[in-house]
XYZ file of C-alpha atoms in Angstrom:
153
model
C 122.781 95.042 156.806
C 122.158 96.482 153.376
C 122.676 94.314 150.337
C 124.954 94.764 147.354
C 121.814 95.343 145.322
C 120.893 98.260 147.626
C 124.348 99.779 147.221
C 124.150 99.420 143.449
C 120.703 101.045 143.454
C 122.169 104.014 145.312
C 125.120 104.190 142.904
C 122.679 104.225 139.982
C 120.720 107.018 141.636
C 123.915 108.999 142.231
C 124.935 108.693 138.584
C 121.433 109.495 137.312
C 121.297 112.569 139.572
C 124.663 113.737 138.281
C 123.691 113.212 134.652
C 120.359 115.020 135.044
C 122.002 117.890 136.857
C 124.732 118.325 134.253
C 122.150 118.225 131.445
C 120.013 120.803 133.248
C 123.047 123.041 133.757
C 123.962 122.606 130.073
C 120.700 124.210 129.047
C 121.181 127.091 131.463
C 124.738 128.192 130.692
C 125.614 130.596 127.910
C 129.266 129.622 127.373
C 129.436 126.898 124.676
C 132.721 125.548 126.086
C 131.165 125.116 129.509
C 128.098 123.537 127.910
C 130.322 121.054 126.033
C 132.153 120.153 129.252
C 128.842 119.591 131.053
C 127.645 117.388 128.188
C 130.771 115.251 128.494
C 130.218 114.890 132.230
C 126.545 113.988 131.704
C 127.478 111.393 129.076
C 130.068 109.866 131.423
C 127.476 109.606 134.191
C 125.110 107.809 131.785
C 127.843 105.279 131.000
C 128.312 104.719 134.738
C 124.564 104.058 135.107
C 124.782 101.408 132.382
C 127.782 99.776 134.075
C 126.023 99.610 137.447
C 122.839 98.250 135.835
C 124.890 95.505 134.169
C 126.582 94.744 137.479
C 123.222 94.530 139.230
C 121.905 92.079 136.630
C 124.843 89.755 137.411
C 124.504 89.626 141.188
C 122.745 86.817 142.957
C 119.940 87.398 145.439
C 121.218 88.035 148.943
C 119.733 84.853 150.340
C 118.687 86.586 153.535
C 115.139 86.966 154.675
C 112.916 89.656 153.122
C 112.556 91.258 156.561
C 116.332 91.578 156.939
C 116.574 92.819 153.351
C 114.052 95.565 154.132
C 115.842 96.424 157.372
C 119.066 96.854 155.388
C 117.388 99.142 152.870
C 115.865 101.122 155.704
C 119.282 101.501 157.372
C 120.802 102.683 154.096
C 118.045 105.272 153.657
C 118.462 106.433 157.262
C 122.234 106.752 156.953
C 122.370 108.344 153.508
C 118.920 109.864 153.146
C 116.582 109.650 150.191
C 118.183 112.659 148.525
C 121.821 111.717 149.021
C 124.348 112.845 146.437
C 121.908 115.031 144.548
C 122.507 118.533 143.324
C 119.481 118.487 141.066
C 117.701 121.208 143.042
C 120.402 123.747 142.253
C 119.077 126.719 140.325
C 121.942 127.382 137.968
C 120.281 130.475 136.537
C 120.417 132.137 139.971
C 124.132 131.551 140.469
C 126.073 134.779 140.419
C 129.063 133.252 138.668
C 129.937 130.039 136.875
C 132.522 129.368 139.586
C 129.608 128.613 141.914
C 128.363 125.927 139.513
C 131.847 124.484 139.298
C 132.225 124.468 143.093
C 128.918 122.630 143.501
C 129.907 120.126 140.822
C 133.352 119.528 142.328
C 131.801 118.787 145.724
C 129.306 116.403 144.115
C 132.078 114.514 142.307
C 134.208 114.330 145.467
C 131.284 112.919 147.474
C 130.737 110.332 144.760
C 134.405 109.313 144.878
C 134.272 108.906 148.649
C 131.162 106.729 148.376
C 132.702 104.493 145.695
C 135.941 104.159 147.642
C 133.919 103.172 150.690
C 131.918 100.498 148.886
C 135.002 99.143 147.110
C 136.284 97.984 150.494
C 133.291 95.595 150.617
C 133.760 94.195 147.094
C 135.707 90.954 146.727
C 135.335 90.223 143.011
C 138.500 91.371 141.206
C 136.766 92.257 137.919
C 134.188 94.363 139.759
C 136.912 96.043 141.808
C 138.848 96.868 138.643
C 135.813 98.366 136.916
C 134.867 100.309 140.049
C 138.432 101.643 140.240
C 138.094 102.822 136.637
C 134.880 104.665 137.499
C 136.615 106.243 140.512
C 139.438 107.408 138.233
C 136.927 108.847 135.784
C 135.188 110.702 138.627
C 138.602 112.046 139.684
C 139.175 113.213 136.109
C 135.834 115.040 136.367
C 137.136 116.859 139.450
C 140.338 117.772 137.596
C 138.413 119.011 134.566
C 136.087 121.079 136.751
C 139.051 122.550 138.669
C 140.882 123.428 135.450
C 137.764 125.129 134.145
C 137.371 126.950 137.474
C 140.921 128.320 137.165
C 140.301 129.562 133.615
C 137.200 131.560 134.513
């Protein structure tokens, strides 16, 4: 089985991918309002990375054998893939319309929410659950913001 540390590593990667992608898109869009929205999203993702890094520093080693630890990591990679939850390859300059960028971003945020809801069912610590729920709500607010922007374009 994969460890909590493995799950946190994936969550960090998800948030880093989102932040990098939003920053890349920021530099490629002409609309300053859209650029400002993307900056906000990127900044939020950076805050999530910091939260997960802090969480990881507080967890205790799994206590299982290194071989089982590696098997868990391998299973996680097999199930989710090395490039899970990444939209960093998107070429925003080639998109025909900003609505395409927003659609891609909405899907990314929804996938992230699903992942966090899934892992929250394995978390027992109330403080961690509360903080994770706050991150889920923030990701949901990202979806709402992206949808509102989509409707205005």
